[in-house]
XYZ file of C-alpha atoms in Angstrom:
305
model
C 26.851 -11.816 -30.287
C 27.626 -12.035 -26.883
C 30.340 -13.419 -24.740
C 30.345 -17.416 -25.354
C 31.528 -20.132 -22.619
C 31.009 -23.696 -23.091
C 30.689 -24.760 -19.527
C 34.363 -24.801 -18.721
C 36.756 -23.367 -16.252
C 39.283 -24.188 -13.609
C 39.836 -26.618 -10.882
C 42.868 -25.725 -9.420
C 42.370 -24.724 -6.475
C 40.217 -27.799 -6.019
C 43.432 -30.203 -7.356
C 45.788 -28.576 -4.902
C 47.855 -30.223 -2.431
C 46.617 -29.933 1.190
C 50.128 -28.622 1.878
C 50.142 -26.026 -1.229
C 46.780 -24.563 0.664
C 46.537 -21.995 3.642
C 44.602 -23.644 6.670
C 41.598 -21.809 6.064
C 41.347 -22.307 1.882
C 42.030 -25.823 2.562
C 39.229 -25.977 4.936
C 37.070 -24.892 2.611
C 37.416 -26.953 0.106
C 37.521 -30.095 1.949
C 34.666 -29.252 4.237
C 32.463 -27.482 2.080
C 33.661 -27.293 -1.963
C 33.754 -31.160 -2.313
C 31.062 -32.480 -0.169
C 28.891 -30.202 -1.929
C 29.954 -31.272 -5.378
C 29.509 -34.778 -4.928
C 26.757 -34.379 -3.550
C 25.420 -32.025 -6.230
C 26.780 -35.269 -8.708
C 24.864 -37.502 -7.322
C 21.448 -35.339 -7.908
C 23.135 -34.646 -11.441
C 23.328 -38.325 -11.895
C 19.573 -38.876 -11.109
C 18.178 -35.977 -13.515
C 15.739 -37.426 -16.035
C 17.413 -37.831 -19.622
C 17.214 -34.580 -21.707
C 16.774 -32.131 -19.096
C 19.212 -30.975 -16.889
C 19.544 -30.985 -12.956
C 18.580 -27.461 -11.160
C 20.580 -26.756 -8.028
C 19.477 -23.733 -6.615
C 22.106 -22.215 -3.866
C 20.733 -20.108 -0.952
C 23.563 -18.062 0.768
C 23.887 -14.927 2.401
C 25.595 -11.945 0.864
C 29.414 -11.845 1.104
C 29.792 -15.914 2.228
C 31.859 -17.006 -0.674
C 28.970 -17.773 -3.354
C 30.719 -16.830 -6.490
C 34.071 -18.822 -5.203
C 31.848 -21.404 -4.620
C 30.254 -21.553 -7.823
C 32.955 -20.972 -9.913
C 34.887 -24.131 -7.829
C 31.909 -26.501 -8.624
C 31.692 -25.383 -12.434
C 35.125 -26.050 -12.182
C 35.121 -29.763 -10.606
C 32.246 -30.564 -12.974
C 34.322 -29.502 -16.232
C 37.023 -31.672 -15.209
C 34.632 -34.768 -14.661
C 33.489 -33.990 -17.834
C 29.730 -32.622 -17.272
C 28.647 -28.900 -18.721
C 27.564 -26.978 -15.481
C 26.589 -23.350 -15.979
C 25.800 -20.999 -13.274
C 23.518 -18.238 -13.175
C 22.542 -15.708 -10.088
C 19.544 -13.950 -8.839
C 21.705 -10.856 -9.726
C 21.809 -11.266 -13.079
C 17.831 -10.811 -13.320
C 17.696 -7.557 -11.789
C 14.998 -5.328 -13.088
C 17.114 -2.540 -15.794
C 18.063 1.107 -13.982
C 15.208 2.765 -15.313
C 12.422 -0.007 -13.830
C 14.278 0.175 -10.749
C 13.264 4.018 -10.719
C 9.678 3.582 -11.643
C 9.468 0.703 -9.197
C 11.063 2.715 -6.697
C 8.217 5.941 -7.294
C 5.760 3.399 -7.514
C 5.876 2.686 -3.820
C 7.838 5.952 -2.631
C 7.193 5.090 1.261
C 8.857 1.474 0.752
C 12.523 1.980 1.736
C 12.973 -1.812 1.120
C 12.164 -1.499 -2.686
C 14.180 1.936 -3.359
C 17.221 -0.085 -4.697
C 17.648 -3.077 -5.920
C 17.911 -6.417 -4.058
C 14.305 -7.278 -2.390
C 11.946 -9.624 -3.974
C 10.229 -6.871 -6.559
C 13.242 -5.878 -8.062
C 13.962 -8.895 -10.421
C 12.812 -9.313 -14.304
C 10.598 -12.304 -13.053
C 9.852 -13.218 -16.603
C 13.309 -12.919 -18.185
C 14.259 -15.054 -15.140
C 11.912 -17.776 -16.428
C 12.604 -18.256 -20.139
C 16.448 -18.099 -19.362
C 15.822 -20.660 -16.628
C 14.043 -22.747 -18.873
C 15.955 -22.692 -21.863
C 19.265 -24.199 -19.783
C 16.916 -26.954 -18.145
C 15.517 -27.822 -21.280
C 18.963 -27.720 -22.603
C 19.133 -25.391 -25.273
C 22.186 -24.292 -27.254
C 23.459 -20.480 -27.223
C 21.416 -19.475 -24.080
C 22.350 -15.968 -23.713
C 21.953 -15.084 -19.570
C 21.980 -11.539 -19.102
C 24.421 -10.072 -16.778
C 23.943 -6.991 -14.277
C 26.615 -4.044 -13.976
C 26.400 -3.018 -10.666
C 28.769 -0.401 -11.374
C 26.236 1.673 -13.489
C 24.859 4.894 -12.442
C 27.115 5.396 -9.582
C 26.340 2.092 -7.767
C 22.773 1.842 -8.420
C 22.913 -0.450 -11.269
C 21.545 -1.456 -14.248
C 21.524 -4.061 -16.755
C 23.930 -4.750 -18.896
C 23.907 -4.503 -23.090
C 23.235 -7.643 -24.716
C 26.308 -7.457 -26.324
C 27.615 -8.162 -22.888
C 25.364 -11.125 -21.533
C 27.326 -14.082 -21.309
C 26.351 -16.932 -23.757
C 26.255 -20.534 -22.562
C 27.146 -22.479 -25.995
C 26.584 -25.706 -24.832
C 23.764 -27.335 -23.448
C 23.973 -28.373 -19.617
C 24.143 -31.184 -17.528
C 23.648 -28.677 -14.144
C 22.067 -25.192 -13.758
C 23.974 -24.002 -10.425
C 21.592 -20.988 -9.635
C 22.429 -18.568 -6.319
C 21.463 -15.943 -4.800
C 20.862 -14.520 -1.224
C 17.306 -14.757 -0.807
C 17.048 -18.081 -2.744
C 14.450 -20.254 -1.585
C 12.966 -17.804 0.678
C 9.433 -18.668 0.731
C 6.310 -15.830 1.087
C 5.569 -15.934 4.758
C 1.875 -14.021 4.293
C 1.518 -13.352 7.830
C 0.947 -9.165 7.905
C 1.174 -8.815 11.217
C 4.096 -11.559 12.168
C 5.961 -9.032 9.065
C 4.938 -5.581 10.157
C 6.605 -7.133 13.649
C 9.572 -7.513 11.668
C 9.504 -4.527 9.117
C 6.309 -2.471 8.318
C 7.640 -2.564 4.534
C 8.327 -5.901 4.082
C 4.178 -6.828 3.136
C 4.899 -5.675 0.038
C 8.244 -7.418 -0.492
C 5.860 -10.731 0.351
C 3.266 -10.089 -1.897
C 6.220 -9.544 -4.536
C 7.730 -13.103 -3.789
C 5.253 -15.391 -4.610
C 5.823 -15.035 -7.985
C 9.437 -16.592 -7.438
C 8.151 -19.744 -6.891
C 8.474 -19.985 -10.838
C 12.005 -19.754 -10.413
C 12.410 -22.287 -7.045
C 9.982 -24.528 -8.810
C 12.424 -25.355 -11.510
C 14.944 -26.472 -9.046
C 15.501 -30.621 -8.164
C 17.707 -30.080 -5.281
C 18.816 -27.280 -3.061
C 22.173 -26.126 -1.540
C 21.989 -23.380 1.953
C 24.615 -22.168 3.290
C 23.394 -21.054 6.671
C 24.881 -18.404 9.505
C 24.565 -17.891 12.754
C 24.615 -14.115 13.130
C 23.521 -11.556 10.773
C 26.152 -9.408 11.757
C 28.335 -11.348 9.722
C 26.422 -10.352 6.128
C 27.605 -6.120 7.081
C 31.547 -7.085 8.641
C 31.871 -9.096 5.105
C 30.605 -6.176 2.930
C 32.467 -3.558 5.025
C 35.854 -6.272 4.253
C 34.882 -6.599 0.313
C 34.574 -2.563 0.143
C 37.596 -1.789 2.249
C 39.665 -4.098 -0.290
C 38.455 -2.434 -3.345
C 39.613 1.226 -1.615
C 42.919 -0.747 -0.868
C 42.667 -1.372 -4.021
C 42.151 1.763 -5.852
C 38.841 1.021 -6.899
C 35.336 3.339 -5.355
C 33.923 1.991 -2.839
C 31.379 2.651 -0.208
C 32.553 3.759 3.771
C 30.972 2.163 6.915
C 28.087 3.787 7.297
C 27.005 3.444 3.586
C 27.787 -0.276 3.762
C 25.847 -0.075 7.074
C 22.802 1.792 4.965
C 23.032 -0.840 2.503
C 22.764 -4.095 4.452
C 20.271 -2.378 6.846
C 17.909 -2.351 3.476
C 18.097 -6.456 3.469
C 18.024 -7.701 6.935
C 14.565 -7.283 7.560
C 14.116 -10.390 4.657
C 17.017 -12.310 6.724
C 15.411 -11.714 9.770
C 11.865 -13.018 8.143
C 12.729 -15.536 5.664
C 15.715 -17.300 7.241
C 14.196 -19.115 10.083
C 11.845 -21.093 7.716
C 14.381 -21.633 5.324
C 16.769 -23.246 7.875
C 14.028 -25.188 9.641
C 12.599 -27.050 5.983
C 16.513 -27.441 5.212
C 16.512 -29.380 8.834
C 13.254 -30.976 7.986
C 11.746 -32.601 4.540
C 13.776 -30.380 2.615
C 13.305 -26.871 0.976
C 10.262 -26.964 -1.337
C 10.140 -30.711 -0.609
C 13.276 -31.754 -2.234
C 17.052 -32.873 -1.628
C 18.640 -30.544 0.265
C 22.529 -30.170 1.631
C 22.945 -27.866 5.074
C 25.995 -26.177 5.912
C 26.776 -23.462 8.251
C 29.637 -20.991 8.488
C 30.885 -18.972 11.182
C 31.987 -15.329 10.471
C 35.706 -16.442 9.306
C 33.586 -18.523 6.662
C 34.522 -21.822 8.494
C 32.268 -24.718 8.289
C 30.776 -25.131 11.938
C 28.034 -28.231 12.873
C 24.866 -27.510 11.935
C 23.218 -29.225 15.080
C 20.057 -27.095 16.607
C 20.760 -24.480 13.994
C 18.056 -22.018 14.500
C 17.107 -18.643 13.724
C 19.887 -16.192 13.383
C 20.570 -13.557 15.591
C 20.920 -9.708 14.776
């Protein structure tokens, strides 16, 4: 059996002092970590009986998600409410469907490795979605080593997926192109990307996975140069660290493979944040500068880059 977790985890940083915090982690945490939690426990206080509340969180690559995440499972532990969190990563399609995936379409540089709508386990997705709304016990959510196969990836044993013992009062779910919707305009995309049609045909069948969320979290930027300077800052610290890690110009050839979806998918995003709400429903806006920084959110458009 797999790795078990009933929902808990810390709050510390959360229950710190102002004056035990650095400016900027204090900023944080009052401008961002605890508006969005109450707010997110006000939609969990509003989910039907028996079911728990989906929150689905849309930020970009290297904002802070997982600090995020693990703060609000954190908060909601010490309120006494099971929260588990699971990520578009952890769906990934396994090393070897990457591959075929990747032959499949051998002119698509956007579907070569993993990360564009086409290379998640839609399906898997689903039922593991499903089973923590419906509030099942011992929901095992696979997990994705990104390690594998020098960087490319693949999915992790069973023996290895985490195991959420406990039903759930709130599904946290995250990922970077969350809540992007299909924009099936061919030649507004080839203007963007001549690859990305096929990335839009792949994404409609997401909407099985934003369907199942109540409410919706987006952390918005205003420059897309930010999502490369935070990857070349998280690979830099893992040389620093002793750990391999990929130089500028891979980093650079990395990102470069996911900014044509920023560059299509964000301005819609942002605008039905702004508007009714993503998909319709409840939705919290914030913004962050490149330091991370909550900034306003007034006239927040598309971003540049």
């Amino acid at each position: 059996e797999g790795q078990e977790s009933g929902g808990g985890g810390g709050a510390a940083a959360t229950a710190a002092a102002p004056e035990e915090l650095g400016t900027a982690a204090a900023a944080r945490i009052f401008h961002l970590y605890l508006p969005l939690y109450f707010w997110c426990l006000g939609r969990a206080r509003q989910a039907p009986t028996g079911r728990a509340v989906g929150i689905g969180i849309s930020a970009p690559q290297g904002c802070g998600k997982t600090t995020l995440v693990d703060t609000l499972v954190g908060r909601f532990a010490a309120d006494g409410l099971v929260c588990a969190a699971a990520s578009f990563d952890d769906f990934y399609l396994t090393h070897e469907a990457q591959r075929e995936l990747a032959a499949a379409h051998p002119t698509n540089r956007l579907l070569e490795l993993r990360g564009n709508a086409g290379s998640h386990d839609v399906a898997l997705g689903t039922a593991t979605l499903r089973a923590l709304l419906d509030r099942e016990a011992k929901v095992a959510v696979p997990r994705y080593d990104k390690a594998a196969h020098g960087g490319r990836g693949d999915r992790a044993p069973e023996e290895a997926w985490h195991v959420q013992r406990d039903p759930v009062d709130v599904l946290l779910f995250e990922g970077w192109m969350a809540g992007f919707a299909p924009a099936g305009d061919a030649a507004r995309l080839a203007g963007v990307d001549p690859d990305l049609a096929l990335v839009d045909s792949f994404l409609r069948g997401y909407a099985e996975w934003h369907d199942k969320m109540d409410a919706w979290a987006v952390i918005a930027i205003d420059d897309l140069s930010h999502v490369c300077a935070w990857r070349t800052q998280a690979e830099q610290a893992m040389a620093a660290a002793g750990r391999p890690g990929m130089d500028d110009a891979a980093v650079a050839d990395f990102v470069s493979r996911y900014l044509p979806a920023y560059r299509a998918y964000l301005p819609a995003l942002y605008t039905a944040a702004q508007a009714g709400g993503v998909g319709g429903k409840p939705t919290l806006l914030a913004r962050v500068d490149g330091s991370r920084r909550v900034v306003p959110t007034a006239e927040l458009g598309a971003p540049s880059g």
